[in-house]
Amino acid sequence: MATISYDARPNLQATTNHSHQHGVVVEEIEGLIRVHKNGYIERPSLIPSVPCTTATARDVVIDKFSNLWARVYVPSHPGANNLPVLVYFHGGGFCVGSAAWSCYHEFLTNLACKASCVIISVNYRLAPESRLPAAYDDGVNAVMWVKQQALSGSTEQKWWLSRCNFSSLFITGDSAGANIAYNVTTRLSNEHLQPLRLKGTVLIQPFFGGEARTWSEKYATQPPHSALTLSNSDVYWRLSLPLGTNRDHPWCNPLANGVAKLRDLRIPRIMVCIPELDILKDRNLELCNALTSLGKQVETVMYKGVGHAFQVLHNSQLSRPRTQELVSHIKAFINQ
């Protein structure tokens, strides 16, 4: 897999002149997003988007009116059928990212092959143009689209439908995508999904926050070119939460209103994957402990020596072996 660095300073010079046309910048994450006072939004092409060039991945339209689409991955070994189905949401702080980004294409191609599963990677709407709950709405719509395809037996989608075990559905994602996976899971808890059966949720370094800072948010030692700093985290929340709210909104901080509020959640078993050097580590552990205390089935896995988004950015020597561990853990979880 290609190594991608978030040190994007060389990319900025090319967009400087263009930026001046739109006046004052009110929010910025260097190399990823720049929001101008006049509403103009720039997203420099730091990470390239790639087309589907093999028979194991294709793009499908879910809703042409909202431009909702997904990239579907199947394992390269053709004999494997009756496979678990993963609906996947990419990271990017709700504000950047794409199901076509090269780093996700490579990671999910590898995951589909090594974990022997079918993956539907959803390209949801981004903030600030579409603030939350737009991404959650898109996530629910994507799962309901999978249900429709399973019921109709669409000839057009047969290339992946024929390989699925729809009674083994998992909702997963990383970073902001894991936040989406969590909220989509809770929304679907009372939905009639047959022939789908939601068996579990995989949250990879889920992006949550809160007004009060945790120890890891304040003091965690960050790897060079960290994918998520505290200041960047704050920008993402300002751009994605509903206007007039703060980081104790339950979409950002599910524990803000107390653990008891989660007692009635009807959720399947959850695996939470936490990088040791991630600023989100303590917040992720707090959520795991809260859910466990309420009798929910939670499996927590820690990845030593790596930081946020290690599985797609490969920005340390330990990233690749830890990614192999992550893939093995996901494979074991979805085949329990």
mmCIF file of C-alpha atoms in Angstrom:
data_model
loop_
_atom_site.group_PDB
_atom_site.id
_atom_site.type_symbol
_atom_site.label_atom_id
_atom_site.label_comp_id
_atom_site.label_asym_id
_atom_site.label_seq_id
_atom_site.Cartn_x
_atom_site.Cartn_y
_atom_site.Cartn_z
ATOM 1 C CA MET A 1 0.000 0.000 0.000
ATOM 2 C CA ALA A 2 1.134 3.525 -0.692
ATOM 3 C CA THR A 3 2.457 5.612 2.175
ATOM 4 C CA ILE A 4 0.489 8.831 2.676
ATOM 5 C CA SER A 5 1.653 11.723 4.828
ATOM 6 C CA TYR A 6 -0.526 14.488 6.201
ATOM 7 C CA ASP A 7 2.343 16.992 5.910
ATOM 8 C CA ALA A 8 0.604 18.823 3.091
ATOM 9 C CA ARG A 9 2.582 22.067 2.974
ATOM 10 C CA PRO A 10 3.831 21.588 -0.634
ATOM 11 C CA ASN A 11 0.222 21.361 -1.844
ATOM 12 C CA LEU A 12 -0.836 24.678 -0.418
ATOM 13 C CA GLN A 13 1.147 26.971 -2.719
ATOM 14 C CA ALA A 14 -0.825 25.857 -5.763
ATOM 15 C CA THR A 15 -4.130 26.909 -4.203
ATOM 16 C CA THR A 16 -2.988 30.149 -2.573
ATOM 17 C CA ASN A 17 -3.853 32.442 -5.480
ATOM 18 C CA HIS A 18 -7.220 30.758 -5.965
ATOM 19 C CA SER A 19 -7.974 31.184 -2.254
ATOM 20 C CA HIS A 20 -7.410 34.943 -2.382
ATOM 21 C CA GLN A 21 -10.394 35.280 -4.716
ATOM 22 C CA HIS A 22 -12.720 34.147 -1.932
ATOM 23 C CA GLY A 23 -11.514 36.368 0.909
ATOM 24 C CA VAL A 24 -11.157 35.541 4.590
ATOM 25 C CA VAL A 25 -10.647 31.924 5.671
ATOM 26 C CA VAL A 26 -12.743 31.181 8.777
ATOM 27 C CA GLU A 27 -11.878 27.492 9.298
ATOM 28 C CA GLU A 28 -8.971 25.439 7.992
ATOM 29 C CA ILE A 29 -7.277 22.092 8.411
ATOM 30 C CA GLU A 30 -4.024 22.401 6.523
ATOM 31 C CA GLY A 31 -4.007 20.457 3.279
ATOM 32 C CA LEU A 32 -7.511 19.028 3.737
ATOM 33 C CA ILE A 33 -10.201 21.702 3.937
ATOM 34 C CA ARG A 34 -10.454 25.493 3.866
ATOM 35 C CA VAL A 35 -13.759 27.278 4.553
ATOM 36 C CA HIS A 36 -14.109 30.913 3.501
ATOM 37 C CA LYS A 37 -16.355 33.528 5.066
ATOM 38 C CA ASN A 38 -18.318 33.828 1.820
ATOM 39 C CA GLY A 39 -19.194 30.119 2.085
ATOM 40 C CA TYR A 40 -16.736 28.873 -0.520
ATOM 41 C CA ILE A 41 -15.117 25.544 0.446
ATOM 42 C CA GLU A 42 -11.826 24.146 -0.832
ATOM 43 C CA ARG A 43 -10.711 20.554 -0.454
ATOM 44 C CA PRO A 44 -7.175 20.184 -1.867
ATOM 45 C CA SER A 45 -6.475 16.824 -3.534
ATOM 46 C CA LEU A 46 -4.068 15.607 -0.868
ATOM 47 C CA ILE A 47 -5.131 11.985 -1.265
ATOM 48 C CA PRO A 48 -5.887 10.842 -4.814
ATOM 49 C CA SER A 49 -9.176 9.240 -5.802
ATOM 50 C CA VAL A 50 -8.876 6.057 -7.859
ATOM 51 C CA PRO A 51 -11.301 4.321 -10.216
ATOM 52 C CA CYS A 52 -12.277 0.658 -10.058
ATOM 53 C CA THR A 53 -9.918 -1.183 -12.374
ATOM 54 C CA THR A 54 -10.580 -4.826 -11.435
ATOM 55 C CA ALA A 55 -13.558 -7.170 -11.363
ATOM 56 C CA THR A 56 -13.421 -7.254 -7.553
ATOM 57 C CA ALA A 57 -14.648 -3.671 -7.010
ATOM 58 C CA ARG A 58 -17.365 -1.620 -8.688
ATOM 59 C CA ASP A 59 -19.224 1.609 -7.950
ATOM 60 C CA VAL A 60 -23.002 1.456 -7.521
ATOM 61 C CA VAL A 61 -25.616 4.210 -7.300
ATOM 62 C CA ILE A 62 -27.804 4.099 -4.188
ATOM 63 C CA ASP A 63 -29.746 7.368 -4.598
ATOM 64 C CA LYS A 64 -29.087 9.527 -7.656
ATOM 65 C CA PHE A 65 -31.066 12.464 -6.196
ATOM 66 C CA SER A 66 -28.790 12.850 -3.154
ATOM 67 C CA ASN A 67 -25.732 11.596 -5.100
ATOM 68 C CA LEU A 68 -25.379 8.708 -2.651
ATOM 69 C CA TRP A 69 -23.205 5.917 -3.977
ATOM 70 C CA ALA A 70 -20.974 3.111 -2.759
ATOM 71 C CA ARG A 71 -17.975 1.090 -3.830
ATOM 72 C CA VAL A 72 -18.601 -2.638 -3.474
ATOM 73 C CA TYR A 73 -15.701 -5.043 -2.894
ATOM 74 C CA VAL A 74 -15.723 -8.813 -3.220
ATOM 75 C CA PRO A 75 -12.829 -11.200 -2.498
ATOM 76 C CA SER A 76 -10.569 -11.992 -5.430
ATOM 77 C CA HIS A 77 -10.915 -15.752 -4.855
ATOM 78 C CA PRO A 78 -14.023 -16.563 -6.934
ATOM 79 C CA GLY A 79 -15.114 -19.772 -5.190
ATOM 80 C CA ALA A 80 -15.982 -18.095 -1.888
ATOM 81 C CA ASN A 81 -19.716 -17.546 -1.349
ATOM 82 C CA ASN A 82 -22.125 -17.174 1.598
ATOM 83 C CA LEU A 83 -19.883 -14.391 2.904
ATOM 84 C CA PRO A 84 -20.453 -11.879 5.728
ATOM 85 C CA VAL A 85 -21.482 -8.403 4.529
ATOM 86 C CA LEU A 86 -19.834 -5.242 5.877
ATOM 87 C CA VAL A 87 -21.374 -1.810 5.314
ATOM 88 C CA TYR A 88 -18.375 0.504 5.748
ATOM 89 C CA PHE A 89 -18.086 4.264 6.368
ATOM 90 C CA HIS A 90 -14.791 6.070 5.684
ATOM 91 C CA GLY A 91 -13.179 8.592 8.030
ATOM 92 C CA GLY A 92 -12.428 12.273 7.518
ATOM 93 C CA GLY A 93 -14.061 14.179 10.373
ATOM 94 C CA PHE A 94 -17.396 14.185 8.481
ATOM 95 C CA CYS A 95 -15.864 16.934 6.295
ATOM 96 C CA VAL A 96 -13.390 15.254 3.951
ATOM 97 C CA GLY A 97 -12.790 11.832 2.459
ATOM 98 C CA SER A 98 -14.295 9.625 -0.192
ATOM 99 C CA ALA A 99 -15.068 5.993 -0.830
ATOM 100 C CA ALA A 100 -12.803 6.465 -3.871
ATOM 101 C CA TRP A 101 -9.740 7.644 -1.904
ATOM 102 C CA SER A 102 -6.768 5.441 -2.790
ATOM 103 C CA CYS A 103 -5.969 4.647 0.851
ATOM 104 C CA TYR A 104 -9.483 3.277 1.466
ATOM 105 C CA HIS A 105 -9.560 1.453 -1.853
ATOM 106 C CA GLU A 106 -6.343 -0.370 -0.945
ATOM 107 C CA PHE A 107 -7.342 -1.097 2.654
ATOM 108 C CA LEU A 108 -10.803 -2.413 1.789
ATOM 109 C CA THR A 109 -9.589 -4.464 -1.178
ATOM 110 C CA ASN A 110 -7.186 -6.129 1.239
ATOM 111 C CA LEU A 111 -9.841 -6.530 3.963
ATOM 112 C CA ALA A 112 -12.369 -8.123 1.592
ATOM 113 C CA CYS A 113 -9.755 -10.611 0.425
ATOM 114 C CA LYS A 114 -8.110 -11.450 3.771
ATOM 115 C CA ALA A 115 -11.304 -11.486 5.869
ATOM 116 C CA SER A 116 -13.391 -13.150 3.120
ATOM 117 C CA CYS A 117 -16.293 -10.705 3.157
ATOM 118 C CA VAL A 118 -18.294 -8.451 0.845
ATOM 119 C CA ILE A 119 -17.809 -4.748 1.654
ATOM 120 C CA ILE A 120 -20.135 -1.892 0.695
ATOM 121 C CA SER A 121 -18.153 1.326 1.217
ATOM 122 C CA VAL A 122 -20.599 4.234 1.392
ATOM 123 C CA ASN A 123 -19.826 7.667 -0.062
ATOM 124 C CA TYR A 124 -21.997 9.801 2.233
ATOM 125 C CA ARG A 125 -22.602 13.565 2.110
ATOM 126 C CA LEU A 126 -20.007 15.780 3.774
ATOM 127 C CA ALA A 127 -20.174 18.749 6.140
ATOM 128 C CA PRO A 128 -20.314 21.692 6.293
ATOM 129 C CA GLU A 129 -22.470 21.655 3.142
ATOM 130 C CA SER A 130 -24.503 18.823 4.715
ATOM 131 C CA ARG A 131 -24.175 18.898 8.488
ATOM 132 C CA LEU A 132 -25.110 15.995 10.713
ATOM 133 C CA PRO A 133 -27.443 14.104 10.661
ATOM 134 C CA ALA A 134 -27.051 13.988 6.839
ATOM 135 C CA ALA A 135 -24.310 11.332 7.055
ATOM 136 C CA TYR A 136 -26.436 9.240 9.439
ATOM 137 C CA ASP A 137 -29.410 9.518 7.078
ATOM 138 C CA ASP A 138 -27.220 8.376 4.198
ATOM 139 C CA GLY A 139 -25.949 5.466 6.294
ATOM 140 C CA VAL A 140 -29.452 4.255 7.104
ATOM 141 C CA ASN A 141 -30.491 4.680 3.463
ATOM 142 C CA ALA A 142 -27.484 2.629 2.356
ATOM 143 C CA VAL A 143 -28.418 -0.266 4.660
ATOM 144 C CA MET A 144 -32.045 -0.136 3.484
ATOM 145 C CA TRP A 145 -30.796 -0.167 -0.123
ATOM 146 C CA VAL A 146 -28.856 -3.362 0.646
ATOM 147 C CA LYS A 147 -32.097 -4.808 2.045
ATOM 148 C CA GLN A 148 -33.937 -3.875 -1.175
ATOM 149 C CA GLN A 149 -31.239 -5.495 -3.328
ATOM 150 C CA ALA A 150 -31.358 -8.672 -1.238
ATOM 151 C CA LEU A 151 -35.166 -8.852 -1.589
ATOM 152 C CA SER A 152 -35.274 -8.099 -5.309
ATOM 153 C CA GLY A 153 -32.351 -10.279 -6.343
ATOM 154 C CA SER A 154 -31.338 -7.580 -8.820
ATOM 155 C CA THR A 155 -29.716 -9.035 -11.945
ATOM 156 C CA GLU A 156 -27.559 -5.914 -12.263
ATOM 157 C CA GLN A 157 -26.115 -6.461 -8.775
ATOM 158 C CA LYS A 158 -25.891 -10.252 -8.990
ATOM 159 C CA TRP A 159 -22.080 -10.129 -9.228
ATOM 160 C CA TRP A 160 -21.909 -9.337 -5.488
ATOM 161 C CA LEU A 161 -25.393 -10.306 -4.221
ATOM 162 C CA SER A 162 -24.799 -13.953 -5.121
ATOM 163 C CA ARG A 163 -21.825 -14.076 -2.754
ATOM 164 C CA CYS A 164 -23.529 -12.652 0.341
ATOM 165 C CA ASN A 165 -24.862 -14.193 3.522
ATOM 166 C CA PHE A 166 -27.406 -11.505 4.426
ATOM 167 C CA SER A 167 -28.046 -13.044 7.831
ATOM 168 C CA SER A 168 -24.502 -11.966 8.701
ATOM 169 C CA LEU A 169 -24.503 -8.170 8.342
ATOM 170 C CA PHE A 170 -21.992 -5.911 10.101
ATOM 171 C CA ILE A 171 -21.874 -2.123 10.206
ATOM 172 C CA THR A 172 -18.384 -0.701 10.470
ATOM 173 C CA GLY A 173 -16.221 2.336 9.848
ATOM 174 C CA ASP A 174 -13.188 4.230 11.054
ATOM 175 C CA SER A 175 -12.896 7.585 12.823
ATOM 176 C CA ALA A 176 -15.894 9.727 11.793
ATOM 177 C CA GLY A 177 -17.062 6.679 9.848
ATOM 178 C CA ALA A 178 -17.091 4.696 13.101
ATOM 179 C CA ASN A 179 -19.203 7.448 14.675
ATOM 180 C CA ILE A 180 -21.590 7.049 11.725
ATOM 181 C CA ALA A 181 -21.551 3.258 12.160
ATOM 182 C CA TYR A 182 -22.472 3.641 15.849
ATOM 183 C CA ASN A 183 -25.320 6.051 15.176
ATOM 184 C CA VAL A 184 -26.649 4.054 12.214
ATOM 185 C CA THR A 185 -26.600 0.931 14.410
ATOM 186 C CA THR A 186 -28.643 2.642 17.124
ATOM 187 C CA ARG A 187 -31.110 4.003 14.559
ATOM 188 C CA LEU A 188 -31.627 0.567 13.002
ATOM 189 C CA SER A 189 -32.190 -1.197 16.329
ATOM 190 C CA ASN A 190 -35.989 -1.087 15.917
ATOM 191 C CA GLU A 191 -36.139 -1.399 12.118
ATOM 192 C CA HIS A 192 -37.455 -4.442 10.274
ATOM 193 C CA LEU A 193 -34.387 -5.487 8.273
ATOM 194 C CA GLN A 194 -35.243 -8.980 7.042
ATOM 195 C CA PRO A 195 -33.721 -10.692 5.129
ATOM 196 C CA LEU A 196 -30.792 -8.807 6.669
ATOM 197 C CA ARG A 197 -29.714 -9.732 10.176
ATOM 198 C CA LEU A 198 -27.480 -7.222 11.939
ATOM 199 C CA LYS A 199 -24.970 -9.346 13.854
ATOM 200 C CA GLY A 200 -22.432 -6.765 14.988
ATOM 201 C CA THR A 201 -20.715 -3.422 14.722
ATOM 202 C CA VAL A 202 -16.990 -2.745 14.284
ATOM 203 C CA LEU A 203 -15.794 0.686 15.415
ATOM 204 C CA ILE A 204 -12.222 1.532 14.386
ATOM 205 C CA GLN A 205 -10.939 4.477 16.499
ATOM 206 C CA PRO A 206 -14.447 6.035 16.665
ATOM 207 C CA PHE A 207 -14.499 9.838 16.498
ATOM 208 C CA PHE A 208 -16.282 11.155 19.583
ATOM 209 C CA GLY A 209 -15.676 14.269 21.645
ATOM 210 C CA GLY A 210 -16.894 16.384 24.524
ATOM 211 C CA GLU A 211 -16.501 19.805 26.099
ATOM 212 C CA ALA A 212 -14.372 18.471 28.972
ATOM 213 C CA ARG A 213 -10.994 17.195 27.745
ATOM 214 C CA THR A 214 -9.762 13.691 28.519
ATOM 215 C CA TRP A 215 -6.184 12.948 29.575
ATOM 216 C CA SER A 216 -5.253 11.507 26.165
ATOM 217 C CA GLU A 217 -6.728 14.525 24.377
ATOM 218 C CA LYS A 218 -4.546 16.850 26.450
ATOM 219 C CA TYR A 219 -1.342 14.868 26.925
ATOM 220 C CA ALA A 220 -1.070 11.891 24.541
ATOM 221 C CA THR A 221 2.246 11.735 22.677
ATOM 222 C CA GLN A 222 1.443 12.016 18.989
ATOM 223 C CA PRO A 223 3.352 10.324 16.162
ATOM 224 C CA PRO A 224 4.879 12.648 13.511
ATOM 225 C CA HIS A 225 2.312 14.018 11.041
ATOM 226 C CA SER A 226 -0.564 12.761 13.211
ATOM 227 C CA ALA A 227 -3.835 12.355 11.321
ATOM 228 C CA LEU A 228 -5.841 13.857 14.183
ATOM 229 C CA THR A 229 -4.760 16.668 16.509
ATOM 230 C CA LEU A 230 -6.994 18.225 19.155
ATOM 231 C CA SER A 231 -7.258 21.510 17.239
ATOM 232 C CA ASN A 232 -8.222 19.684 14.032
ATOM 233 C CA SER A 233 -10.770 17.661 15.971
ATOM 234 C CA ASP A 234 -12.388 20.877 17.216
ATOM 235 C CA VAL A 235 -12.581 22.250 13.662
ATOM 236 C CA TYR A 236 -14.273 19.091 12.407
ATOM 237 C CA TRP A 237 -16.906 19.311 15.148
ATOM 238 C CA ARG A 238 -17.563 23.007 14.513
ATOM 239 C CA LEU A 239 -18.131 22.263 10.838
ATOM 240 C CA SER A 240 -20.236 19.126 11.247
ATOM 241 C CA LEU A 241 -22.490 19.498 14.306
ATOM 242 C CA PRO A 242 -25.826 21.333 13.973
ATOM 243 C CA LEU A 243 -25.395 25.098 14.256
ATOM 244 C CA GLY A 244 -25.795 26.391 17.800
ATOM 245 C CA THR A 245 -24.688 23.146 19.487
ATOM 246 C CA ASN A 246 -21.421 22.219 21.199
ATOM 247 C CA ARG A 247 -19.307 19.103 21.701
ATOM 248 C CA ASP A 248 -21.673 17.763 24.370
ATOM 249 C CA HIS A 249 -24.315 17.144 21.731
ATOM 250 C CA PRO A 250 -25.075 13.382 21.944
ATOM 251 C CA TRP A 251 -23.892 12.826 18.360
ATOM 252 C CA CYS A 252 -20.459 13.952 19.525
ATOM 253 C CA ASN A 253 -20.578 12.849 23.167
ATOM 254 C CA PRO A 254 -22.927 9.867 23.698
ATOM 255 C CA LEU A 255 -22.141 9.959 27.443
ATOM 256 C CA ALA A 256 -22.997 13.665 27.899
ATOM 257 C CA ASN A 257 -26.420 12.908 29.371
ATOM 258 C CA GLY A 258 -25.212 10.064 31.586
ATOM 259 C CA VAL A 259 -24.651 6.344 31.116
ATOM 260 C CA ALA A 260 -28.276 5.543 31.986
ATOM 261 C CA LYS A 261 -29.418 7.126 28.725
ATOM 262 C CA LEU A 262 -27.758 4.228 26.878
ATOM 263 C CA ARG A 263 -29.468 1.517 28.935
ATOM 264 C CA ASP A 264 -32.367 1.002 26.534
ATOM 265 C CA LEU A 265 -30.190 0.807 23.413
ATOM 266 C CA ARG A 266 -30.851 -2.425 21.545
ATOM 267 C CA ILE A 267 -27.497 -2.937 19.878
ATOM 268 C CA PRO A 268 -25.654 -6.045 18.703
ATOM 269 C CA ARG A 269 -22.193 -6.983 19.923
ATOM 270 C CA ILE A 270 -19.526 -4.380 19.254
ATOM 271 C CA MET A 271 -15.789 -4.530 18.657
ATOM 272 C CA VAL A 272 -13.912 -1.285 19.324
ATOM 273 C CA CYS A 273 -10.398 -0.984 17.858
ATOM 274 C CA ILE A 274 -8.225 1.623 19.624
ATOM 275 C CA PRO A 275 -4.726 2.823 18.629
ATOM 276 C CA GLU A 276 -2.530 3.303 21.700
ATOM 277 C CA LEU A 277 -1.258 6.753 20.621
ATOM 278 C CA ASP A 278 -4.620 8.155 19.499
ATOM 279 C CA ILE A 279 -5.908 11.262 21.276
ATOM 280 C CA LEU A 280 -9.294 9.517 21.227
ATOM 281 C CA LYS A 281 -8.051 6.550 23.285
ATOM 282 C CA ASP A 282 -9.505 7.582 26.658
ATOM 283 C CA ARG A 283 -12.825 8.642 25.186
ATOM 284 C CA ASN A 284 -13.114 5.339 23.330
ATOM 285 C CA LEU A 285 -12.328 3.398 26.516
ATOM 286 C CA GLU A 286 -14.921 5.410 28.460
ATOM 287 C CA LEU A 287 -17.621 4.443 25.956
ATOM 288 C CA CYS A 288 -16.556 0.783 26.039
ATOM 289 C CA ASN A 289 -16.666 0.737 29.844
ATOM 290 C CA ALA A 290 -20.067 2.454 29.905
ATOM 291 C CA LEU A 291 -21.617 -0.001 27.443
ATOM 292 C CA THR A 292 -20.082 -2.969 29.267
ATOM 293 C CA SER A 293 -21.474 -1.727 32.581
ATOM 294 C CA LEU A 294 -24.939 -1.819 31.005
ATOM 295 C CA GLY A 295 -24.538 -5.433 29.957
ATOM 296 C CA LYS A 296 -23.765 -4.780 26.282
ATOM 297 C CA GLN A 297 -21.376 -7.156 24.530
ATOM 298 C CA VAL A 298 -18.219 -5.141 23.885
ATOM 299 C CA GLU A 299 -14.836 -6.419 22.703
ATOM 300 C CA THR A 300 -11.992 -3.915 23.046
ATOM 301 C CA VAL A 301 -8.707 -4.278 21.143
ATOM 302 C CA MET A 302 -5.666 -2.013 21.636
ATOM 303 C CA TYR A 303 -3.039 -1.519 18.910
ATOM 304 C CA LYS A 304 0.359 -0.755 20.417
ATOM 305 C CA GLY A 305 2.612 1.990 19.141
ATOM 306 C CA VAL A 306 0.364 3.449 16.449
ATOM 307 C CA GLY A 307 -1.829 6.522 16.138
ATOM 308 C CA HIS A 308 -5.069 7.577 14.513
ATOM 309 C CA ALA A 309 -5.863 6.146 11.056
ATOM 310 C CA PHE A 310 -2.792 3.893 11.096
ATOM 311 C CA GLN A 311 -4.571 1.327 8.905
ATOM 312 C CA VAL A 312 -4.974 3.702 5.952
ATOM 313 C CA LEU A 313 -2.113 6.205 6.309
ATOM 314 C CA HIS A 314 0.780 3.825 7.081
ATOM 315 C CA ASN A 315 2.688 6.682 8.696
ATOM 316 C CA SER A 316 4.852 4.596 11.040
ATOM 317 C CA GLN A 317 6.949 1.431 10.880
ATOM 318 C CA LEU A 318 4.390 -0.377 13.026
ATOM 319 C CA SER A 319 1.411 0.546 10.838
ATOM 320 C CA ARG A 320 1.621 -2.439 8.516
ATOM 321 C CA PRO A 321 1.939 -5.188 11.147
ATOM 322 C CA ARG A 322 -0.790 -3.531 13.231
ATOM 323 C CA THR A 323 -3.018 -3.345 10.133
ATOM 324 C CA GLN A 324 -2.504 -7.081 9.628
ATOM 325 C CA GLU A 325 -3.567 -7.591 13.260
ATOM 326 C CA LEU A 326 -6.641 -5.405 12.707
ATOM 327 C CA VAL A 327 -7.678 -7.396 9.635
ATOM 328 C CA SER A 328 -7.237 -10.651 11.579
ATOM 329 C CA HIS A 329 -9.331 -9.328 14.474
ATOM 330 C CA ILE A 330 -12.121 -8.202 12.134
ATOM 331 C CA LYS A 331 -12.075 -11.585 10.387
ATOM 332 C CA ALA A 332 -12.404 -13.401 13.708
ATOM 333 C CA PHE A 333 -15.185 -11.064 14.907
ATOM 334 C CA ILE A 334 -17.370 -11.396 11.796
ATOM 335 C CA ASN A 335 -16.995 -15.187 11.760
ATOM 336 C CA GLN A 336 -17.938 -15.810 15.394
#
